Amino acid sequence: MLKYLLLVIVNVWCLPLSAQEKEPFYGYTTIRTPLSIGAIVPDYKLQQVLNYKKTEISLSAFSGKALLIDFWAAFCQPCLAQFPKIQRIQEKYKEELQVITVTSDSLQKVIDLFENIRYQGFNLLTVARGAECKTNDSLFFAFPHKYIPHYVWIDKNRIVRAVTGQDALNDDNIALLTSGRSLAAINKEVNIVPAEHPAMYIYQEADIAEKMMLNDSIKGLIGYSMLSGYNRKYPSSSAIDYTGIYAERRIRTWNLPLGTMVRLAYGKMGKEIWEQELTPAPRVFFNIRDTVLLHKLMVDFKQAPDTTDDMYCYDLITAGKGRRQLMERMKEDLYRYFGVRGKFVQRKVWCYILSLVDSSQLRTKGGGPYVSGNMYYLKLQNADFSLLAEHIRAYNEGSKTTRYKGLESGIIVDETNFSARVDVNINARMNDISSLRMELSKYGLALLEGERSIEVLLLED
């Protein structure tokens, strides 16, 4: 889900794309030597195995097959988005390749997740790491990393051939792995922060700032802003300091296209300090005369830019405290550095309209409020109905990275005027409109198509 940009809590944590629960990784002190490219992988024993005929296995059980190890987490929407591709790869190459998905989540959390998404056909062999299962630590120590999803490619001779991100997942590279040919071209640089336990990679990002443009401990600095170019060490991300001397006074971004920086500056503030909602890309319109500037604004966040000149790092410290002041100053800087301003206007667009057909189908049996969901499902128990519309919107217009293209942009308008608490169990991929419509119909809801006047962000030079 791209409702929230990757927001780094500057002290020690990293929140990729959406907030997550903190797992009990503290207290592990044993450090083992990581395996590098070309190393032979030991016959690790794995416990708490799901979606397989045994709950304990050793890697030798897959002798004669190449291995693709997928590190993921239940909170990580980009990880879950790769499941269909991973499942297809496993089924297509089942005689030559074994996919092993590895998560630091607890066993019960992973069991619950697969119960909710199994209807999609997902039955990937999964290893769950819990607080009581230290055996599975071997994979985290052997292949430490900071960002997920993260993939380790191991050939049939148990030799590490590559470590990559999701972009490398394609048939050509799988063919190279299973045939024993070189994967050197797809390797990525992995920079590791020393940690008590490697499974803390998703939280411990103390070096993400590289003490970025200024040392965090400098006192007496009233305010400043700085714009720099691409830094290959870091993924696209942003951060708002929420503790320390710059709490709610500092925002930093790393390797973001200009368009994403603008969507961040003009986005809505979330409930938590570190939540800054991006203005959905389909709701951004342009009145830009400068063709060079227009190109920079149109760089797709998900796709590689034409050059690294289209990516920027930005650091801002304000004299006053507060996220609103930060965002206003960031807007001023974007005009000062690039000559682009934004304003919200009304514009008529084609969209999907969430409508109420039969309110009698929307009820709750009461009980404690419960909310669980991702791109494949949504469960609400005695929860506010507005969460349903927000969830659908996040995985449609909120997940797009390109400008408005009519219905294809998935803009969602809620015209139900319904505000009660409900019980809902939606089993559909949220951006699969036909499947979603079928599920919504069970609750007297419909997704209609039509033109509506909505608020959009108009960018001008």
XYZ file of C-alpha atoms in Angstrom:
461
model
C 0.000 0.000 0.000
C 1.372 3.390 -0.927
C -0.927 5.498 1.181
C 2.054 6.466 3.288
C 5.504 6.942 1.865
C 8.305 5.032 3.519
C 8.811 7.037 6.717
C 11.942 6.541 8.761
C 11.792 7.263 12.492
C 15.174 8.824 12.707
C 16.361 7.543 16.082
C 16.410 3.797 15.448
C 13.396 2.560 13.526
C 12.316 2.322 9.916
C 8.666 2.056 8.902
C 8.424 0.787 5.328
C 5.279 2.132 3.644
C 2.894 1.504 6.497
C 3.156 1.139 10.261
C 3.927 -2.258 11.780
C 4.064 -3.978 15.135
C 7.377 -4.261 16.881
C 8.575 -7.828 17.338
C 10.555 -9.047 20.400
C 14.011 -9.216 18.830
C 15.951 -7.746 21.731
C 18.271 -9.878 23.792
C 20.007 -11.754 20.968
C 23.736 -11.171 21.105
C 25.301 -14.024 19.128
C 26.841 -12.732 15.918
C 27.753 -15.121 13.095
C 29.650 -14.419 9.912
C 27.359 -13.517 6.994
C 27.610 -15.512 3.782
C 28.899 -13.624 0.761
C 28.461 -14.238 -2.965
C 30.220 -17.470 -3.853
C 29.950 -18.939 -0.350
C 28.645 -22.465 0.210
C 25.444 -22.524 2.262
C 25.483 -24.922 5.244
C 22.704 -27.459 5.722
C 20.626 -25.202 7.944
C 17.803 -26.765 9.940
C 14.551 -24.807 9.880
C 11.643 -25.014 12.302
C 8.097 -23.661 12.345
C 7.594 -24.500 8.680
C 4.193 -23.858 7.118
C 2.603 -25.023 3.868
C 4.783 -28.125 3.690
C 4.460 -31.787 4.624
C 6.822 -31.344 7.571
C 7.135 -28.631 10.221
C 10.909 -29.092 10.489
C 13.250 -29.416 7.518
C 16.875 -29.064 6.512
C 18.026 -27.454 3.300
C 19.348 -30.850 2.220
C 15.712 -31.901 1.767
C 15.866 -29.946 -1.505
C 19.036 -31.531 -2.834
C 19.297 -31.126 -6.587
C 17.190 -27.968 -6.634
C 18.168 -24.323 -6.671
C 16.820 -22.212 -3.795
C 15.219 -18.779 -3.810
C 14.948 -17.387 -0.290
C 12.424 -14.576 0.112
C 12.662 -12.435 3.264
C 9.342 -10.697 3.941
C 6.989 -9.542 6.703
C 3.221 -9.485 7.168
C 3.116 -5.684 7.426
C 5.139 -5.183 4.220
C 2.746 -4.481 1.364
C 5.453 -4.581 -1.356
C 6.377 -8.055 -0.041
C 2.792 -9.288 -0.258
C 2.442 -7.766 -3.718
C 5.146 -10.182 -4.929
C 3.294 -13.295 -3.694
C 1.456 -13.934 -6.993
C 4.739 -13.752 -8.911
C 6.555 -15.925 -6.352
C 3.734 -18.491 -6.428
C 3.814 -18.583 -10.221
C 7.593 -19.063 -10.202
C 7.335 -21.904 -7.703
C 4.679 -23.707 -9.708
C 6.435 -23.227 -13.057
C 9.866 -24.353 -11.843
C 8.847 -26.828 -9.121
C 11.138 -29.557 -10.507
C 14.215 -27.319 -10.471
C 13.607 -24.678 -7.796
C 12.383 -24.448 -4.216
C 11.151 -21.112 -2.918
C 11.522 -20.638 0.839
C 9.820 -17.546 2.233
C 11.227 -16.416 5.579
C 9.592 -13.971 7.957
C 10.470 -12.592 11.368
C 6.774 -12.629 12.276
C 5.424 -15.020 14.889
C 4.056 -18.393 13.853
C 0.484 -17.496 14.799
C 0.598 -14.247 12.868
C 1.713 -16.076 9.733
C -0.912 -18.799 10.200
C -3.621 -16.140 10.487
C -2.323 -14.351 7.407
C -2.379 -17.447 5.205
C -5.862 -18.345 6.424
C -7.041 -15.000 5.091
C -5.215 -15.038 1.753
C -5.196 -18.742 0.865
C -8.237 -18.237 -1.372
C -5.777 -16.548 -3.760
C -3.988 -19.876 -4.172
C -0.973 -19.005 -2.045
C 0.705 -22.091 -0.533
C 4.320 -20.978 -0.413
C 6.668 -22.887 1.870
C 7.156 -20.460 4.734
C 9.472 -20.361 7.724
C 8.198 -18.292 10.639
C 10.529 -16.902 13.245
C 9.108 -16.395 16.729
C 10.533 -15.289 20.060
C 10.944 -18.908 21.142
C 12.443 -20.192 17.885
C 16.113 -19.286 17.723
C 17.018 -22.066 15.281
C 15.718 -20.045 12.359
C 18.078 -17.233 13.291
C 20.664 -18.925 11.083
C 19.118 -17.474 7.928
C 18.967 -13.946 9.360
C 22.618 -14.078 10.413
C 23.705 -15.703 7.159
C 21.887 -13.161 4.971
C 21.580 -9.875 6.921
C 19.776 -7.024 5.198
C 18.011 -3.748 5.915
C 15.115 -3.659 3.476
C 12.437 -6.074 2.403
C 11.466 -7.792 0.236
C 14.952 -9.259 -0.041
C 15.897 -12.295 -2.140
C 18.846 -14.679 -1.912
C 19.595 -16.810 -4.983
C 21.330 -20.154 -4.290
C 22.237 -22.598 -7.050
C 21.901 -26.398 -7.077
C 25.409 -26.756 -5.606
C 24.358 -24.630 -2.607
C 26.477 -21.682 -3.703
C 25.160 -18.146 -3.120
C 24.860 -16.567 -6.562
C 23.045 -13.283 -5.903
C 21.156 -11.095 -3.471
C 18.518 -8.839 -5.022
C 15.363 -6.853 -4.645
C 12.050 -7.604 -6.297
C 13.009 -6.180 -9.707
C 15.145 -9.247 -10.434
C 12.212 -11.679 -10.165
C 11.692 -12.803 -13.739
C 11.870 -15.962 -15.821
C 15.188 -15.041 -17.436
C 16.970 -14.788 -14.099
C 15.323 -17.923 -12.730
C 16.569 -19.754 -15.823
C 20.093 -18.491 -15.153
C 19.906 -19.718 -11.556
C 18.555 -23.190 -12.345
C 21.082 -23.698 -15.142
C 24.031 -22.636 -12.989
C 24.956 -19.582 -15.046
C 26.175 -16.247 -13.664
C 23.835 -13.825 -11.902
C 26.503 -11.194 -11.272
C 24.620 -8.560 -13.263
C 21.658 -8.510 -10.881
C 23.498 -8.331 -7.554
C 22.734 -5.359 -5.349
C 24.823 -3.609 -2.717
C 23.732 -4.499 0.820
C 24.803 -2.127 3.597
C 24.214 -3.541 7.078
C 23.797 -1.673 10.353
C 25.274 -3.523 13.354
C 22.327 -4.744 15.405
C 21.573 -6.956 18.370
C 19.819 -9.261 15.963
C 19.598 -9.094 12.143
C 15.832 -9.492 12.269
C 15.760 -5.892 13.497
C 16.611 -4.734 9.960
C 13.153 -3.252 9.554
C 13.456 -1.068 12.620
C 17.101 -0.219 13.190
C 18.105 2.392 10.673
C 20.388 4.618 12.700
C 22.706 5.107 9.733
C 19.954 5.900 7.199
C 20.730 9.575 7.760
C 24.475 8.868 7.536
C 24.290 11.678 10.034
C 22.798 12.731 6.701
C 23.716 16.331 5.929
C 24.277 17.455 9.497
C 25.188 15.608 12.663
C 22.010 14.940 14.647
C 23.691 16.069 17.871
C 24.592 19.589 16.772
C 22.959 21.991 19.201
C 21.997 25.561 18.653
C 21.046 25.199 14.997
C 17.905 27.281 14.485
C 17.006 26.273 10.963
C 18.234 25.470 7.466
C 17.370 23.585 4.280
C 19.548 21.774 1.774
C 18.912 20.001 -1.530
C 21.358 17.470 -2.936
C 21.398 14.855 -5.669
C 21.092 11.097 -5.818
C 22.826 8.937 -3.166
C 23.074 5.326 -4.314
C 23.347 3.949 -0.772
C 19.716 4.531 0.124
C 16.275 3.470 -1.061
C 13.604 6.055 -1.758
C 12.402 7.178 1.662
C 11.579 10.091 3.917
C 11.735 10.869 7.605
C 10.239 13.217 10.164
C 12.139 13.475 13.450
C 9.764 12.727 16.285
C 12.235 12.766 19.206
C 15.450 14.602 20.010
C 16.397 18.235 19.582
C 14.715 18.433 16.172
C 11.459 16.693 17.143
C 8.737 17.870 14.719
C 11.246 20.399 13.356
C 13.017 18.258 10.797
C 12.074 16.362 7.644
C 14.466 14.526 5.336
C 13.990 12.724 2.047
C 16.316 10.376 0.189
C 16.339 9.689 -3.541
C 12.825 10.846 -4.323
C 11.590 12.123 -7.669
C 10.338 15.698 -7.605
C 6.742 14.574 -8.124
C 6.841 12.412 -5.011
C 8.377 15.224 -2.962
C 5.507 17.487 -4.066
C 2.900 14.838 -3.223
C 4.508 14.520 0.215
C 4.556 18.269 0.890
C 0.913 18.684 -0.159
C -0.305 15.446 1.425
C -2.513 15.034 4.471
C -1.008 14.530 7.895
C -1.707 11.168 9.530
C -2.623 10.627 13.163
C 0.924 9.760 14.168
C 3.871 12.113 13.768
C 5.607 9.798 11.313
C 2.535 9.370 9.096
C 2.415 11.779 6.205
C -0.138 10.758 3.602
C 0.836 11.283 -0.013
C -1.567 13.058 -2.315
C -2.633 10.190 -4.631
C -0.873 10.454 -7.991
C -4.131 10.332 -10.035
C -5.348 13.396 -8.099
C -2.371 15.492 -9.270
C -2.932 17.630 -12.383
C -0.502 19.878 -14.232
C -0.446 23.382 -15.667
C 3.293 23.406 -16.382
C 4.768 25.313 -19.329
C 8.403 24.343 -18.717
C 8.862 20.967 -20.468
C 11.978 20.079 -18.460
C 10.151 20.717 -15.187
C 7.147 18.737 -16.419
C 9.405 15.772 -17.179
C 10.867 15.872 -13.674
C 7.371 15.994 -12.166
C 6.292 13.014 -14.258
C 9.067 10.619 -13.166
C 7.367 7.455 -11.924
C 8.187 6.569 -8.314
C 8.140 2.834 -9.083
C 10.220 2.939 -12.227
C 13.887 3.786 -12.625
C 14.343 7.443 -13.628
C 15.981 8.375 -16.911
C 19.047 9.532 -14.983
C 19.969 9.975 -11.355
C 19.583 13.706 -12.021
C 15.862 13.091 -11.539
C 16.306 11.945 -7.916
C 16.875 14.219 -4.935
C 17.826 14.228 -1.263
C 16.398 17.029 0.861
C 16.941 18.116 4.467
C 14.889 20.766 6.291
C 15.016 22.069 9.855
C 12.570 24.778 10.922
C 12.848 27.216 13.819
C 9.329 26.450 15.027
C 7.881 23.095 15.982
C 5.044 21.291 14.225
C 4.410 19.181 11.151
C 2.214 21.808 9.540
C 5.034 24.338 9.666
C 7.407 21.737 8.207
C 5.086 21.048 5.293
C 4.505 24.730 4.567
C 8.243 25.426 4.553
C 8.825 22.408 2.316
C 6.295 23.827 -0.172
C 8.210 27.124 -0.171
C 11.483 25.298 -0.788
C 10.023 23.345 -3.695
C 9.076 26.642 -5.321
C 12.457 28.171 -4.520
C 14.446 25.201 -5.843
C 12.237 24.104 -8.750
C 9.708 26.862 -9.416
C 6.621 24.699 -8.822
C 3.578 25.588 -6.706
C 0.434 23.666 -5.923
C -3.150 24.497 -5.047
C -6.257 22.410 -4.467
C -9.104 22.872 -6.925
C -12.266 21.027 -7.938
C -12.207 18.990 -11.129
C -14.677 16.570 -12.702
C -13.192 13.088 -13.208
C -14.324 9.563 -13.955
C -14.277 7.460 -10.816
C -15.759 4.520 -8.937
C -18.605 5.486 -6.628
C -19.170 3.426 -3.484
C -22.944 3.305 -3.095
C -25.320 1.805 -0.546
C -28.031 -0.409 -2.064
C -29.375 -2.199 1.023
C -28.356 -0.982 4.475
C -29.964 -4.008 6.148
C -26.915 -6.071 5.164
C -24.570 -3.864 7.188
C -24.720 -4.894 10.826
C -22.446 -5.745 13.720
C -22.742 -8.416 16.402
C -20.764 -6.192 18.728
C -17.741 -7.304 20.683
C -14.338 -5.746 20.772
C -13.345 -3.680 17.736
C -11.088 -5.597 15.352
C -9.462 -4.512 12.105
C -7.200 -6.665 9.930
C -6.408 -6.511 6.254
C -4.044 -6.029 3.367
C -4.347 -5.938 -0.404
C -5.957 -9.398 -0.419
C -8.602 -9.123 2.296
C -10.288 -6.933 4.904
C -11.884 -7.993 8.178
C -13.828 -5.503 10.280
C -15.534 -6.418 13.533
C -17.562 -3.742 15.294
C -15.468 -1.195 13.403
C -16.307 2.112 11.788
C -17.637 1.744 8.240
C -15.360 4.528 6.989
C -12.415 2.120 7.334
C -13.842 0.070 4.467
C -13.841 2.993 2.051
C -10.361 4.058 3.196
C -9.022 0.539 2.675
C -10.413 0.272 -0.856
C -9.170 3.754 -1.730
C -5.652 3.002 -0.462
C -5.224 0.000 -2.759
C -6.681 1.736 -5.795
C -5.937 5.439 -6.255
C -3.530 5.334 -3.306
C -1.344 2.699 -4.959
C -1.074 4.363 -8.367
C 2.092 6.164 -9.407
C 0.987 7.708 -12.694
C -1.250 10.648 -13.585
C -5.023 10.466 -14.042
C -6.146 7.985 -16.733
C -9.882 7.836 -16.249
C -11.338 4.773 -14.513
C -7.961 3.071 -14.775
C -6.747 5.404 -12.023
C -9.135 3.812 -9.535
C -10.324 7.000 -7.849
C -12.875 6.066 -5.163
C -15.673 8.365 -4.001
C -17.794 7.300 -1.008
C -21.440 8.341 -1.442
C -22.972 5.878 1.026
C -23.528 8.489 3.771
C -23.243 5.538 6.147
C -21.423 5.950 9.449
C -22.385 3.067 11.750
C -20.156 0.280 13.020
C -20.145 -2.915 10.970
C -18.850 -6.477 10.631
C -17.309 -7.058 7.200
C -15.276 -9.895 5.703
C -14.030 -9.049 2.193
C -12.018 -11.723 0.371
C -10.830 -10.089 -2.833
C -7.764 -8.393 -4.195
C -8.649 -4.782 -3.517
C -7.690 -3.502 -6.961
C -9.548 -6.311 -8.752
C -12.735 -4.338 -9.314
C -14.881 -7.246 -10.553
C -13.990 -9.481 -7.582
C -14.348 -6.574 -5.191
C -17.818 -5.794 -6.525
C -18.949 -9.370 -5.880
C -17.750 -9.235 -2.284
C -19.277 -5.802 -1.632
C -22.648 -6.956 -2.966
C -22.918 -9.353 0.007
C -23.215 -6.268 2.202
C -25.642 -4.312 0.049
C -22.875 -2.193 -1.471
C -22.033 -1.400 -5.083
C -19.157 0.194 -6.986
C -20.691 2.297 -9.719
C -18.956 4.220 -12.486
C -19.519 7.889 -13.136
C -18.186 11.435 -13.233
C -17.856 13.412 -10.035
C -16.294 16.716 -9.051
C -13.480 15.995 -6.592
C -10.634 17.890 -4.982
C -7.349 17.587 -6.899
C -3.905 19.107 -6.587
C -3.073 21.450 -9.479
C 0.649 22.098 -10.005
C 1.765 25.280 -11.756
C 5.067 26.963 -12.649
